[in-house]
Short mmCIF file of C-alpha atoms in Angstrom, two decimals:
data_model
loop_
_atom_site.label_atom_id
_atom_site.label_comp_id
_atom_site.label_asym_id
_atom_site.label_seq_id
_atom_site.Cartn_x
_atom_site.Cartn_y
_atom_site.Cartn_z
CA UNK A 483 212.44 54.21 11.28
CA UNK A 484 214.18 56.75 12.16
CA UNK A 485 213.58 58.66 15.05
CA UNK A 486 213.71 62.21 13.99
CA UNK A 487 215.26 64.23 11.60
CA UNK A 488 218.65 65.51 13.41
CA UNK A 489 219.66 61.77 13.69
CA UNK A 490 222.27 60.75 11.57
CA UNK A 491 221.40 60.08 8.12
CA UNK A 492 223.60 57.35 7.30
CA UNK A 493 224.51 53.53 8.54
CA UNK A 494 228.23 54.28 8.27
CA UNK A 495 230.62 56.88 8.28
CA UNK A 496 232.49 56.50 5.28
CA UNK A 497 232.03 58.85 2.31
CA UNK A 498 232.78 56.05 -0.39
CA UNK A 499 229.27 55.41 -1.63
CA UNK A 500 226.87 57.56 -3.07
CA UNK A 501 223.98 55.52 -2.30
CA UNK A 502 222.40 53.93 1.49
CA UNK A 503 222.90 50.53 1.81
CA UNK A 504 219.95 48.44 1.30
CA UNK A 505 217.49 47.56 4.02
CA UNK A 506 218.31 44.40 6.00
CA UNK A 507 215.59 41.84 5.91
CA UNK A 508 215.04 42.46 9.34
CA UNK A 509 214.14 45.56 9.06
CA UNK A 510 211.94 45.29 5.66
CA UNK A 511 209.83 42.64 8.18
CA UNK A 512 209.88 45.08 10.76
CA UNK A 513 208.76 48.28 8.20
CA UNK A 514 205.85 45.52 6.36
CA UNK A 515 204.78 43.89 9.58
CA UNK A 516 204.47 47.50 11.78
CA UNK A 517 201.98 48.51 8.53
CA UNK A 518 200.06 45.97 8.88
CA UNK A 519 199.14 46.17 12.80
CA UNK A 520 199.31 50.41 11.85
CA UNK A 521 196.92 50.74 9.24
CA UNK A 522 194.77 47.49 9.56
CA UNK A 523 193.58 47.64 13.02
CA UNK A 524 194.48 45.14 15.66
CA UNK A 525 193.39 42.28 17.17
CA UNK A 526 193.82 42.19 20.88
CA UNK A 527 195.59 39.61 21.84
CA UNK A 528 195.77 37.21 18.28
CA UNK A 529 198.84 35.42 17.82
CA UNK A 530 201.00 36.78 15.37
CA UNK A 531 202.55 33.53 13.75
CA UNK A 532 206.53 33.70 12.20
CA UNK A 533 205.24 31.39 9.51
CA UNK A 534 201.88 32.89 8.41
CA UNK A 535 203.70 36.22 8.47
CA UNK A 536 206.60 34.97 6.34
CA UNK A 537 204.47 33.73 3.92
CA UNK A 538 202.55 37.00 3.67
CA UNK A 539 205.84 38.86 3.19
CA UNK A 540 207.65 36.36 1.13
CA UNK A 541 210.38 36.56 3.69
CA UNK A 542 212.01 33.83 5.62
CA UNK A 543 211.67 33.51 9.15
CA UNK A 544 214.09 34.59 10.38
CA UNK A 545 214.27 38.34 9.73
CA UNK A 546 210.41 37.90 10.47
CA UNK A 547 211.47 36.52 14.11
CA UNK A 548 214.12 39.24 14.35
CA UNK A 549 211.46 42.11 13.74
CA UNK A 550 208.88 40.88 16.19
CA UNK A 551 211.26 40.45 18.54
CA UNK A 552 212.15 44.29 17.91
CA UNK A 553 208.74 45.14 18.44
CA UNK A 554 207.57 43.57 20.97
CA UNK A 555 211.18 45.07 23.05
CA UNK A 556 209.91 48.62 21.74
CA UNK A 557 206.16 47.11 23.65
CA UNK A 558 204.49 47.23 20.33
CA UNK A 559 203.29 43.80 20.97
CA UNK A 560 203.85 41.38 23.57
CA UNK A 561 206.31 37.82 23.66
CA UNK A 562 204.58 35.24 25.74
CA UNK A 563 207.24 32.54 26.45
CA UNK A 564 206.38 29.13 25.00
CA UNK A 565 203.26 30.24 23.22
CA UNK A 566 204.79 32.84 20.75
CA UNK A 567 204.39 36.64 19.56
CA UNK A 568 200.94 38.57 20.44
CA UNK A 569 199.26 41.84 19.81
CA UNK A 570 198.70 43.67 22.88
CA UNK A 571 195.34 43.62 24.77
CA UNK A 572 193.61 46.44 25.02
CA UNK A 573 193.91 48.15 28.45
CA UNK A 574 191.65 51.08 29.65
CA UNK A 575 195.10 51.32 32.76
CA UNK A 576 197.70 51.01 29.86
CA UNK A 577 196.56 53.49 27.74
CA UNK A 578 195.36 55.72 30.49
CA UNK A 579 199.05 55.68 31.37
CA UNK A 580 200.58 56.17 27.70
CA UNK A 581 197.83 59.09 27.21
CA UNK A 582 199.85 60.70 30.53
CA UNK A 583 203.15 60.24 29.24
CA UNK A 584 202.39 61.27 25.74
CA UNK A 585 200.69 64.91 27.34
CA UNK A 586 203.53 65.34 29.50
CA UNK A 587 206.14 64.65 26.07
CA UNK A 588 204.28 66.85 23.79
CA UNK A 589 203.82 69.88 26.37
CA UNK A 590 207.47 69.71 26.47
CA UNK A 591 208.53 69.43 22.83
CA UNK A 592 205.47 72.08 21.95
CA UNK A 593 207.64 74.81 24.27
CA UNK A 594 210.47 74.24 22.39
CA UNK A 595 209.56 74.81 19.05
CA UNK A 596 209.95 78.00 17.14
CA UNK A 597 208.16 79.41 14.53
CA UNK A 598 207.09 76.97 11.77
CA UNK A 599 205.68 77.70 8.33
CA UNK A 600 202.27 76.55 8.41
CA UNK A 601 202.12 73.00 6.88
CA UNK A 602 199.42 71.71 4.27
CA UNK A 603 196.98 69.87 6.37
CA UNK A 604 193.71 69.59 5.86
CA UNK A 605 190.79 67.49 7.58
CA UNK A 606 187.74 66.42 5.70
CA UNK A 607 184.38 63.87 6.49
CA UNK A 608 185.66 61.60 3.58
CA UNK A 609 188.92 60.70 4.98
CA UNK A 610 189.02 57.24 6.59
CA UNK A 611 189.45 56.35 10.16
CA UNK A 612 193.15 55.41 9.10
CA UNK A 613 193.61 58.62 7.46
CA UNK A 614 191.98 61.01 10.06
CA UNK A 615 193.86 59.45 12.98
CA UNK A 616 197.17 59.71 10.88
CA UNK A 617 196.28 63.17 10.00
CA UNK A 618 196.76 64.13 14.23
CA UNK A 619 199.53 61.81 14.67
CA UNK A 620 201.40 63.50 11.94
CA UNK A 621 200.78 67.04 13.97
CA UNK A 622 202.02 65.04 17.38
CA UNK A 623 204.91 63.83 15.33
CA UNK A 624 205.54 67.06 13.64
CA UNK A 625 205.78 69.05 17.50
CA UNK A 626 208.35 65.75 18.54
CA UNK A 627 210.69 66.43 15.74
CA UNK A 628 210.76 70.24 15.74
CA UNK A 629 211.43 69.61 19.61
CA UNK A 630 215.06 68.48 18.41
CA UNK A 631 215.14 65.96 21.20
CA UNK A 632 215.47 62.42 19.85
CA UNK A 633 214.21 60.50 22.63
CA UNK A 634 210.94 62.50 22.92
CA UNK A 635 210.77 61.44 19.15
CA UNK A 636 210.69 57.76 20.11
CA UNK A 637 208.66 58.01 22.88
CA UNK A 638 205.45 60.44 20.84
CA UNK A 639 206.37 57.51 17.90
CA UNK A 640 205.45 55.23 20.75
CA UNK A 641 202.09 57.20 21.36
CA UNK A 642 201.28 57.28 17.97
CA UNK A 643 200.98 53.42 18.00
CA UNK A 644 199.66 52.48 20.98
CA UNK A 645 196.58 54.95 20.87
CA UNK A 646 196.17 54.22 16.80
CA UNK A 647 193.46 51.58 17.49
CA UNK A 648 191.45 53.69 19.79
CA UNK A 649 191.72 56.69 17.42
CA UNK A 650 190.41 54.45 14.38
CA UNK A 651 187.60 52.91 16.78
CA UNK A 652 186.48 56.72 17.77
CA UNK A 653 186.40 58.35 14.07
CA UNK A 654 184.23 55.44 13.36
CA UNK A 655 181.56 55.95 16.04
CA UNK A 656 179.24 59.38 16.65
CA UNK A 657 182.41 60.69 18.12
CA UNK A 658 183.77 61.24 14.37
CA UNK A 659 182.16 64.50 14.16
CA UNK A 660 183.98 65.93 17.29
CA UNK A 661 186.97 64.43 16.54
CA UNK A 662 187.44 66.38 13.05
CA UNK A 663 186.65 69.49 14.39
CA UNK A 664 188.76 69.35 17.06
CA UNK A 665 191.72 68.44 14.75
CA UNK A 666 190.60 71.73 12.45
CA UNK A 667 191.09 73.48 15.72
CA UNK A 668 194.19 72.10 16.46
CA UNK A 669 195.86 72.54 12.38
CA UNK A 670 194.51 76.36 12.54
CA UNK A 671 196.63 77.15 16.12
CA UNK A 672 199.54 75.00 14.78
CA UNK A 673 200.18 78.31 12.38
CA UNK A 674 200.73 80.15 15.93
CA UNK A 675 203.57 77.84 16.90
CA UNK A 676 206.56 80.22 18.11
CA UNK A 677 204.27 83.56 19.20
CA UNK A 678 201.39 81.93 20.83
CA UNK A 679 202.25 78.73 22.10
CA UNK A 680 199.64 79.17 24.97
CA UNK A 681 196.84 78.83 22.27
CA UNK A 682 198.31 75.75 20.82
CA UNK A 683 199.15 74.19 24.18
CA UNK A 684 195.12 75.33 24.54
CA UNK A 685 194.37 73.14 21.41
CA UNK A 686 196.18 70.14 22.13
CA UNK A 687 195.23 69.53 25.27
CA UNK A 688 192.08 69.87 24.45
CA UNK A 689 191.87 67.74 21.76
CA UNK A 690 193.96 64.73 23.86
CA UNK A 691 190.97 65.27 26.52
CA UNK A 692 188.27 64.35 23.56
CA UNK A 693 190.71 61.30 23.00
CA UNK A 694 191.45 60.44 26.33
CA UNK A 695 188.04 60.81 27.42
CA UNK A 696 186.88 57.53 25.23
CA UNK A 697 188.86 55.40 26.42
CA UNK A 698 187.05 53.88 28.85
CA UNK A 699 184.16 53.25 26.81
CA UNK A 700 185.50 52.51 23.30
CA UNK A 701 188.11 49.76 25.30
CA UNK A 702 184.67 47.99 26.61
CA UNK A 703 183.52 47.99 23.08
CA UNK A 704 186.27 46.79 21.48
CA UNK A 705 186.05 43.86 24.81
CA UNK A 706 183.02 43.00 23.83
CA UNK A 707 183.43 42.47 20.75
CA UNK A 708 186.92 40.88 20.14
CA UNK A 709 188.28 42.85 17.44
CA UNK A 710 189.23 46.25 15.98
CA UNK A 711 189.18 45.67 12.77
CA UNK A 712 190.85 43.35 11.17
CA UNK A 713 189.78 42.46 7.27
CA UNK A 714 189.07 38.52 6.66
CA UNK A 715 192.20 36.55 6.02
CA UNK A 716 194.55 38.97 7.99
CA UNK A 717 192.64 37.49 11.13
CA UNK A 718 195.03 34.53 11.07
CA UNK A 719 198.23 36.42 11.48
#
């Protein structure tokens, strides 16, 4: 993935070949196995196994090893020496901490953006968990890349996926109904990016408080009950 749109488009230099190379294995594990702990929930601390994950992908594993051992260097998930690849327990301290680096990122990028055309979001009660927490990482994404700072791109990317699970777990509890209409609040002063950046800073942080603020509890839920989510089989991986 990319980290933003001013990196370079291209693998290579040379002007020979009209079309991108194709995707290393490694990286088509990395891509499949990053949507699967993305949009399926995760497991706190469940063993993610080269062979069950091979077999899923119909990949060898090899490029599977290769692309957990990318993500668990990018902290996605964590290596445990002689025991294998893990997801990452959920911590109320770690995300506490990512929550202060992601403000601190965003506030940043936000003052350097200029004025955007409005884009096409929308936020609705019948949009899944998956889709309502992708709908405000796509506006935290959106305020990295128009920052035109690559490495605040990587580390809002970084955010994005730690924080996913809680943001699933908290538009599936009473929370929801706060949670969408703080996001309306936030879409409607993203149109005042460039001339009133105060009332978009406003809206942000505001909305990373109602986020931040269930942490604590929606960690000891998920605790207490072992999971966030996972569907049948995909408990194995």
């Amino acid at each position: 993935m990319r980290c933003c749109k001013n990196a370079p488009q291209g693998r290579g230099g040379g002007s020979n070949f009209s079309t991108e190379p194709e995707p290393a294995k490694a990286d088509i594990a990395y891509d499949a196995i990053r949507r699967i702990l993305h949009s399926n929930g995760r497991v706190p601390e469940q063993h993610l196994r080269e062979q069950d994950l091979a077999s899923k992908l119909d990949l060898g594993r090899t490029p599977v090893r290769e692309a957990l051992q990318r993500l668990a260097a990018e902290g996605k998930i964590q290596y445990i020496p002689q025991r294998g690849f893990f997801t990452r327990p959920m911590s109320e301290r770690a995300l506490l901490d990512v929550y202060v680096v992601g403000r601190e990122t965003l506030i940043s990028a936000l003052n350097r953006m200029r004025p955007q055309v409005p884009e096409s979001w929308t936020v609705a009660d019948k949009l899944s968990s998956d889709e309502l927490a992708l709908r405000a990482e796509a506006i935290f994404t959106k305020i990295a890349q128009e920052a035109s700072n690559c490495e605040a791109c990587k580390i809002v990317h970084r955010f994005c996926f730690c924080t996913h699970p809680l943001r699933m777990e908290l538009t599936a509890s009473e929370l929801r109904p706060a949670f969408v209409e703080s996001l309306e609040k936030l879409i409607d002063a993203m149109s005042e990016i460039g001339t009133a950046t105060t009332l978009v800073e406003s809206a942000l942080m505001n909305h990373l408080d109602l986020e931040q603020g269930a942490v604590s509890r929606i960690v000891q839920e998920v605790n207490e009950r072992g999971l966030t989510g996972f569907p049948g089989p995909a408990k194995s991986l």
